[in-house]
Amino acid sequence: MSRVVVTGRIPEAALDKLRASHEVDAWEGAESIGREELLRRVAGADAIVSLLTERVDAELLDAAGPQLKIVSNVAVGYDNINVPECTERHVIATNTPGVLTEATADIAFGLILMATRRLGEGERLIRAGQAWKWGMFFLLGSSLQGKTLGVVGMGGIGQATARRAKAFGMEIVYQSRSEIDPSIAEDLGSRRVELDELLAISDVVSLHCPYGPSTHHLIGAEQLATMKDTAYLVNTARGPIVNEAALALALREGQIAGAGLDVFEQEPKVHPWLLELENVSLVPHLGSATVETRTSMAVLAAENTLAVLGGEQPPTPVN
Ligand code: GLV
């Protein structure tokens, strides 16, 4: 029987799977586990099931000890894990790709609609008890039909967002490190372009690339300045891909028309300049937040853990 430390609350279905054959020490607190408590609990763990709010670095791996075999992240993004440090210690790291693709694309598209149709502004106006009535020029937004969506990072979530955009009558361009399956690109009627061109021609730019040193502040003042002043930026990937201060300035100056953000540079903090703006929709990292999706993510994380503890290849390793 191995010892599995789970760093936060996860669905019972996943805990049941783990408990069937292992000793499970799961943090049950409503608040995130504190760093000190985490370092203490992981001592002697054979597996760590981690949430994206926990930093898995050399200090944590050393606190766990040399018997640690796997860090199983309950997220597709794994920028919270120092993968080279895991590899150096022969610790397998895994993530949960695939199962949250559609849910995250739904949130991306929700934010596209919120931003372009000014839904947040309308909601705030009613809740503030302000007088309003239907008006020919009241809260006019921007149509999606015939406009161009620029997808930055054309993996599963980027493709799922593009499929939704196609159903809304949008043209698709994308930027991607690697070429995608030509039949998928063709079905979407999409064209691969460089980031510069994508930013210059898109009416909506949606970010779906992983976060790392090469994508830190990928979108900053210089890039925002090349976008159309009628364009919108949506980020459901990771906060630090966008320079939030530069975005707030671009939104304030009318350099772009609006934005929708599900992720933030210093979560859970939101840059105070963004909070003052009407033309940005802000939601609290809800990309994968459905009962079904979170259950599938946690179950996949449990399957990764069980495979490694059983001496097998896990379904979704990242190293
Ligand atoms: C959520 O942000 C994830 O990476 O799964």
CSV table of C-alpha atoms and ligand atoms in Angstrom, one decimal:
chain,number,residue,atom,x,y,z
A,1,MET,CA,0.0,0.0,0.0
A,2,SER,CA,1.4,3.3,-1.1
A,3,ARG,CA,0.9,6.7,0.5
A,4,VAL,CA,-0.9,9.3,-1.7
A,5,VAL,CA,-1.1,12.9,-0.7
A,6,VAL,CA,-3.9,14.9,-2.3
A,7,THR,CA,-3.2,18.7,-2.0
A,8,GLY,CA,-6.9,19.9,-2.1
A,9,ARG,CA,-10.5,18.8,-2.3
A,10,ILE,CA,-11.3,16.6,-5.3
A,11,PRO,CA,-14.4,14.7,-6.3
A,12,GLU,CA,-15.2,11.5,-4.3
A,13,ALA,CA,-15.2,9.3,-7.4
A,14,ALA,CA,-11.4,9.9,-7.7
A,15,LEU,CA,-10.8,9.5,-4.0
A,16,ASP,CA,-12.7,6.2,-4.0
A,17,LYS,CA,-10.4,4.9,-6.8
A,18,LEU,CA,-7.3,5.8,-4.9
A,19,ARG,CA,-8.6,4.6,-1.5
A,20,ALA,CA,-9.4,1.2,-2.9
A,21,SER,CA,-5.7,0.2,-2.9
A,22,HIS,CA,-3.8,3.0,-1.2
A,23,GLU,CA,-3.6,5.1,1.9
A,24,VAL,CA,-4.9,8.5,1.0
A,25,ASP,CA,-4.1,11.7,2.9
A,26,ALA,CA,-6.4,14.4,1.3
A,27,TRP,CA,-6.4,18.0,2.4
A,28,GLU,CA,-10.1,18.7,3.2
A,29,GLY,CA,-9.9,22.4,4.2
A,30,ALA,CA,-12.1,24.9,2.4
A,31,GLU,CA,-9.1,27.2,1.9
A,32,SER,CA,-6.0,26.1,-0.1
A,33,ILE,CA,-3.5,24.1,1.9
A,34,GLY,CA,-0.8,26.4,3.2
A,35,ARG,CA,2.8,25.9,2.1
A,36,GLU,CA,4.1,24.8,5.5
A,37,GLU,CA,1.3,22.3,5.9
A,38,LEU,CA,1.9,21.0,2.4
A,39,LEU,CA,5.6,20.6,3.0
A,40,ARG,CA,4.9,18.7,6.2
A,41,ARG,CA,2.2,16.4,4.7
A,42,VAL,CA,4.1,15.3,1.6
A,43,ALA,CA,7.0,13.8,3.7
A,44,GLY,CA,7.1,10.1,2.8
A,45,ALA,CA,4.5,10.3,0.0
A,46,ASP,CA,4.8,7.9,-2.9
A,47,ALA,CA,2.4,10.0,-5.0
A,48,ILE,CA,1.2,13.6,-4.9
A,49,VAL,CA,-2.1,14.5,-6.6
A,50,SER,CA,-1.7,18.3,-7.0
A,51,LEU,CA,-4.0,21.1,-7.8
A,52,LEU,CA,-2.8,24.0,-10.0
A,53,THR,CA,-2.8,26.3,-7.0
A,54,GLU,CA,0.1,24.4,-5.5
A,55,ARG,CA,3.7,25.0,-6.6
A,56,VAL,CA,5.6,21.7,-7.1
A,57,ASP,CA,9.3,22.7,-7.0
A,58,ALA,CA,12.6,21.3,-5.8
A,59,GLU,CA,11.8,22.2,-2.2
A,60,LEU,CA,8.5,20.3,-2.3
A,61,LEU,CA,10.0,17.3,-4.1
A,62,ASP,CA,12.8,17.2,-1.6
A,63,ALA,CA,10.3,17.5,1.3
A,64,ALA,CA,8.5,14.4,-0.1
A,65,GLY,CA,11.6,12.3,-0.3
A,66,PRO,CA,13.3,9.9,-2.8
A,67,GLN,CA,10.5,7.4,-2.7
A,68,LEU,CA,8.2,9.8,-4.5
A,69,LYS,CA,7.2,8.3,-7.9
A,70,ILE,CA,4.5,10.6,-9.4
A,71,VAL,CA,3.1,14.1,-9.3
A,72,SER,CA,-0.3,13.9,-10.8
A,73,ASN,CA,-1.7,17.4,-11.7
A,74,VAL,CA,-5.5,17.8,-11.8
A,75,ALA,CA,-5.2,20.3,-14.7
A,76,VAL,CA,-4.1,20.3,-18.3
A,77,GLY,CA,-1.8,23.2,-17.7
A,78,TYR,CA,1.2,22.2,-15.6
A,79,ASP,CA,3.2,25.4,-15.3
A,80,ASN,CA,2.8,25.0,-11.5
A,81,ILE,CA,5.2,22.0,-11.7
A,82,ASN,CA,8.9,22.2,-12.3
A,83,VAL,CA,9.1,19.3,-14.7
A,84,PRO,CA,12.9,19.2,-15.1
A,85,GLU,CA,13.3,19.0,-11.3
A,86,CYS,CA,10.8,16.0,-11.4
A,87,THR,CA,12.7,14.3,-14.2
A,88,GLU,CA,16.0,14.8,-12.4
A,89,ARG,CA,14.5,12.9,-9.4
A,90,HIS,CA,12.9,10.2,-11.7
A,91,VAL,CA,9.5,11.4,-10.7
A,92,ILE,CA,6.8,11.1,-13.4
A,93,ALA,CA,4.6,14.2,-13.9
A,94,THR,CA,1.2,13.8,-15.4
A,95,ASN,CA,-1.7,16.2,-16.4
A,96,THR,CA,-5.3,15.8,-17.5
A,97,PRO,CA,-5.6,16.7,-21.2
A,98,GLY,CA,-8.6,16.0,-23.3
A,99,VAL,CA,-11.3,15.8,-20.6
A,100,LEU,CA,-11.6,19.6,-20.2
A,101,THR,CA,-11.4,20.6,-23.8
A,102,GLU,CA,-15.1,21.3,-24.5
A,103,ALA,CA,-15.8,22.9,-21.1
A,104,THR,CA,-12.9,25.4,-21.6
A,105,ALA,CA,-13.9,26.2,-25.2
A,106,ASP,CA,-17.4,26.9,-23.9
A,107,ILE,CA,-15.9,29.5,-21.4
A,108,ALA,CA,-13.8,31.0,-24.2
A,109,PHE,CA,-16.8,31.4,-26.3
A,110,GLY,CA,-18.9,32.7,-23.4
A,111,LEU,CA,-16.3,35.4,-22.9
A,112,ILE,CA,-16.2,36.2,-26.6
A,113,LEU,CA,-20.0,36.8,-26.4
A,114,MET,CA,-19.7,38.7,-23.1
A,115,ALA,CA,-17.1,41.0,-24.5
A,116,THR,CA,-18.5,41.6,-28.0
A,117,ARG,CA,-22.2,41.9,-26.9
A,118,ARG,CA,-21.4,43.9,-23.7
A,119,LEU,CA,-23.3,41.4,-21.5
A,120,GLY,CA,-21.3,42.3,-18.3
A,121,GLU,CA,-22.1,46.0,-18.8
A,122,GLY,CA,-25.8,45.2,-19.2
A,123,GLU,CA,-25.9,43.0,-16.2
A,124,ARG,CA,-24.1,45.6,-14.0
A,125,LEU,CA,-26.3,48.4,-15.2
A,126,ILE,CA,-29.5,46.5,-14.2
A,127,ARG,CA,-28.1,45.3,-10.9
A,128,ALA,CA,-27.0,48.9,-10.1
A,129,GLY,CA,-30.7,49.9,-10.4
A,130,GLN,CA,-29.9,52.4,-13.3
A,131,ALA,CA,-32.8,53.6,-15.4
A,132,TRP,CA,-32.8,52.0,-18.9
A,133,LYS,CA,-35.1,51.3,-21.8
A,134,TRP,CA,-34.7,49.7,-25.2
A,135,GLY,CA,-33.0,52.2,-27.5
A,136,MET,CA,-31.8,52.1,-31.1
A,137,PHE,CA,-28.3,52.9,-30.0
A,138,PHE,CA,-28.4,51.4,-26.5
A,139,LEU,CA,-25.4,49.2,-25.5
A,140,LEU,CA,-24.5,48.3,-29.1
A,141,GLY,CA,-21.9,45.6,-29.5
A,142,SER,CA,-20.2,44.0,-32.4
A,143,SER,CA,-21.5,41.0,-34.5
A,144,LEU,CA,-19.5,37.8,-34.9
A,145,GLN,CA,-20.9,36.7,-38.3
A,146,GLY,CA,-18.3,37.2,-41.0
A,147,LYS,CA,-15.6,38.3,-38.6
A,148,THR,CA,-12.2,36.7,-38.1
A,149,LEU,CA,-11.2,34.7,-35.0
A,150,GLY,CA,-7.5,34.4,-34.4
A,151,VAL,CA,-6.6,31.4,-32.3
A,152,VAL,CA,-3.2,31.5,-30.6
A,153,GLY,CA,-2.3,27.9,-29.8
A,154,MET,CA,-4.2,25.4,-31.9
A,155,GLY,CA,-4.2,22.4,-29.6
A,156,GLY,CA,-7.4,20.7,-28.5
A,157,ILE,CA,-9.0,23.7,-26.8
A,158,GLY,CA,-8.0,26.1,-29.6
A,159,GLN,CA,-9.6,23.7,-32.1
A,160,ALA,CA,-12.8,23.3,-30.0
A,161,THR,CA,-13.1,27.1,-29.8
A,162,ALA,CA,-12.6,27.4,-33.5
A,163,ARG,CA,-15.4,24.9,-34.1
A,164,ARG,CA,-17.7,27.0,-32.1
A,165,ALA,CA,-16.6,30.1,-34.0
A,166,LYS,CA,-17.3,28.4,-37.3
A,167,ALA,CA,-20.8,27.7,-36.1
A,168,PHE,CA,-21.2,31.4,-35.4
A,169,GLY,CA,-20.2,32.2,-39.0
A,170,MET,CA,-16.6,33.3,-38.3
A,171,GLU,CA,-13.5,32.9,-40.4
A,172,ILE,CA,-10.6,31.2,-38.6
A,173,VAL,CA,-6.9,31.9,-38.6
A,174,TYR,CA,-4.5,30.3,-36.2
A,175,GLN,CA,-0.9,30.5,-34.9
A,176,SER,CA,0.6,27.3,-33.7
A,177,ARG,CA,4.0,25.8,-32.9
A,178,SER,CA,3.2,22.8,-35.0
A,179,GLU,CA,1.0,22.2,-38.1
A,180,ILE,CA,-2.3,20.6,-37.2
A,181,ASP,CA,-4.0,17.7,-38.9
A,182,PRO,CA,-4.7,19.1,-42.4
A,183,SER,CA,-8.2,17.6,-42.5
A,184,ILE,CA,-9.1,19.5,-39.2
A,185,ALA,CA,-7.7,22.7,-40.6
A,186,GLU,CA,-9.7,22.2,-43.8
A,187,ASP,CA,-12.9,21.3,-42.0
A,188,LEU,CA,-12.6,24.6,-40.1
A,189,GLY,CA,-11.7,26.5,-43.2
A,190,SER,CA,-8.7,27.8,-41.2
A,191,ARG,CA,-5.4,29.2,-42.2
A,192,ARG,CA,-2.1,29.1,-40.3
A,193,VAL,CA,-0.4,32.5,-39.9
A,194,GLU,CA,2.4,34.1,-37.9
A,195,LEU,CA,1.4,35.9,-34.7
A,196,ASP,CA,2.0,39.3,-36.2
A,197,GLU,CA,-0.4,38.7,-39.0
A,198,LEU,CA,-3.0,37.1,-36.7
A,199,LEU,CA,-3.0,40.1,-34.4
A,200,ALA,CA,-3.3,42.5,-37.3
A,201,ILE,CA,-6.2,40.8,-39.1
A,202,SER,CA,-8.3,39.3,-36.3
A,203,ASP,CA,-11.5,40.7,-34.9
A,204,VAL,CA,-11.3,38.5,-31.9
A,205,VAL,CA,-8.0,37.0,-30.6
A,206,SER,CA,-8.4,34.0,-28.3
A,207,LEU,CA,-5.4,32.6,-26.4
A,208,HIS,CA,-5.0,28.8,-26.0
A,209,CYS,CA,-1.2,28.3,-25.8
A,210,PRO,CA,0.5,26.8,-22.7
A,211,TYR,CA,2.3,29.1,-20.3
A,212,GLY,CA,6.1,29.0,-20.0
A,213,PRO,CA,9.2,31.2,-20.5
A,214,SER,CA,8.5,31.5,-24.3
A,215,THR,CA,4.9,32.7,-23.8
A,216,HIS,CA,5.5,35.0,-20.8
A,217,HIS,CA,3.9,38.4,-21.8
A,218,LEU,CA,3.4,37.1,-25.4
A,219,ILE,CA,0.7,39.8,-25.6
A,220,GLY,CA,2.1,43.1,-24.3
A,221,ALA,CA,1.9,46.8,-25.3
A,222,GLU,CA,3.7,46.2,-28.7
A,223,GLN,CA,1.3,43.4,-29.7
A,224,LEU,CA,-1.8,45.2,-28.5
A,225,ALA,CA,-0.8,48.2,-30.6
A,226,THR,CA,-0.9,46.0,-33.7
A,227,MET,CA,-4.5,44.9,-33.1
A,228,LYS,CA,-7.5,46.6,-34.7
A,229,ASP,CA,-9.1,49.2,-32.5
A,230,THR,CA,-12.4,47.3,-33.0
A,231,ALA,CA,-10.8,44.0,-31.9
A,232,TYR,CA,-11.3,41.9,-28.7
A,233,LEU,CA,-8.8,39.8,-26.7
A,234,VAL,CA,-9.9,36.7,-24.8
A,235,ASN,CA,-7.7,34.7,-22.4
A,236,THR,CA,-8.7,31.3,-21.0
A,237,ALA,CA,-5.1,29.9,-21.0
A,238,ARG,CA,-2.9,31.4,-18.3
A,239,GLY,CA,-2.8,34.9,-16.9
A,240,PRO,CA,0.9,35.8,-17.4
A,241,ILE,CA,0.6,35.2,-21.2
A,242,VAL,CA,-0.8,38.7,-21.2
A,243,ASN,CA,0.8,41.8,-19.7
A,244,GLU,CA,-2.2,42.9,-17.6
A,245,ALA,CA,-1.1,46.5,-17.1
A,246,ALA,CA,-0.5,46.9,-20.8
A,247,LEU,CA,-3.9,45.4,-21.6
A,248,ALA,CA,-5.6,47.8,-19.1
A,249,LEU,CA,-3.9,50.7,-20.8
A,250,ALA,CA,-4.9,49.5,-24.3
A,251,LEU,CA,-8.5,49.1,-23.1
A,252,ARG,CA,-8.6,52.5,-21.5
A,253,GLU,CA,-7.1,54.2,-24.5
A,254,GLY,CA,-9.4,52.5,-26.9
A,255,GLN,CA,-6.5,50.8,-28.6
A,256,ILE,CA,-8.6,47.6,-28.7
A,257,ALA,CA,-12.4,47.5,-28.1
A,258,GLY,CA,-12.7,45.0,-25.3
A,259,ALA,CA,-11.5,41.8,-23.6
A,260,GLY,CA,-12.6,38.8,-21.7
A,261,LEU,CA,-10.4,37.2,-19.0
A,262,ASP,CA,-10.8,33.9,-17.2
A,263,VAL,CA,-7.2,33.9,-15.9
A,264,PHE,CA,-5.0,36.5,-14.3
A,265,GLU,CA,-1.3,37.3,-13.9
A,266,GLN,CA,-1.3,37.0,-10.1
A,267,GLU,CA,-4.4,34.9,-9.3
A,268,PRO,CA,-6.5,35.4,-7.4
A,269,LYS,CA,-5.5,39.1,-7.6
A,270,VAL,CA,-6.8,41.1,-10.6
A,271,HIS,CA,-5.0,44.2,-11.7
A,272,PRO,CA,-6.8,47.2,-10.1
A,273,TRP,CA,-6.8,49.1,-13.4
A,274,LEU,CA,-8.9,46.3,-15.0
A,275,LEU,CA,-11.5,46.5,-12.3
A,276,GLU,CA,-12.2,50.2,-13.2
A,277,LEU,CA,-13.0,49.4,-16.9
A,278,GLU,CA,-16.4,48.6,-18.4
A,279,ASN,CA,-15.0,47.0,-21.6
A,280,VAL,CA,-13.5,44.0,-19.9
A,281,SER,CA,-15.4,40.9,-18.7
A,282,LEU,CA,-13.8,39.2,-15.8
A,283,VAL,CA,-14.5,35.6,-14.6
A,284,PRO,CA,-12.7,33.7,-11.9
A,285,HIS,CA,-10.8,30.8,-13.6
A,286,LEU,CA,-13.9,28.8,-14.5
A,287,GLY,CA,-12.6,27.1,-17.7
A,288,SER,CA,-13.1,23.6,-16.5
A,289,ALA,CA,-15.6,24.3,-13.8
A,290,THR,CA,-18.4,21.9,-14.5
A,291,VAL,CA,-19.3,18.9,-12.3
A,292,GLU,CA,-18.8,16.5,-15.2
A,293,THR,CA,-15.4,18.0,-16.2
A,294,ARG,CA,-13.9,18.3,-12.8
A,295,THR,CA,-15.0,14.7,-12.0
A,296,SER,CA,-13.3,13.4,-15.3
A,297,MET,CA,-10.2,15.4,-14.5
A,298,ALA,CA,-9.8,14.0,-11.0
A,299,VAL,CA,-10.6,10.5,-12.2
A,300,LEU,CA,-7.9,10.8,-14.9
A,301,ALA,CA,-5.5,12.1,-12.3
A,302,ALA,CA,-6.3,9.1,-10.1
A,303,GLU,CA,-5.8,6.7,-13.1
A,304,ASN,CA,-2.4,8.3,-13.7
A,305,THR,CA,-1.5,7.8,-10.1
A,306,LEU,CA,-2.6,4.2,-9.9
A,307,ALA,CA,-0.8,3.3,-13.1
A,308,VAL,CA,2.5,4.7,-11.9
A,309,LEU,CA,2.2,3.1,-8.4
A,310,GLY,CA,1.4,-0.2,-10.2
A,311,GLY,CA,4.6,0.1,-12.2
A,312,GLU,CA,2.8,0.9,-15.4
A,313,GLN,CA,3.0,3.7,-18.0
A,314,PRO,CA,0.4,6.4,-17.0
A,315,PRO,CA,-2.2,7.5,-19.6
A,316,THR,CA,-1.0,11.1,-19.8
A,317,PRO,CA,2.6,11.8,-18.8
A,318,VAL,CA,4.3,15.1,-19.5
A,319,ASN,CA,7.9,13.9,-18.9
B,1,GLV,C1,-7.0,24.8,-15.9
B,1,GLV,O1,-6.7,25.9,-15.9
B,1,GLV,C2,-6.2,23.7,-16.3
B,1,GLV,O2,-5.1,23.9,-16.8
B,1,GLV,O3,-6.7,22.5,-16.3
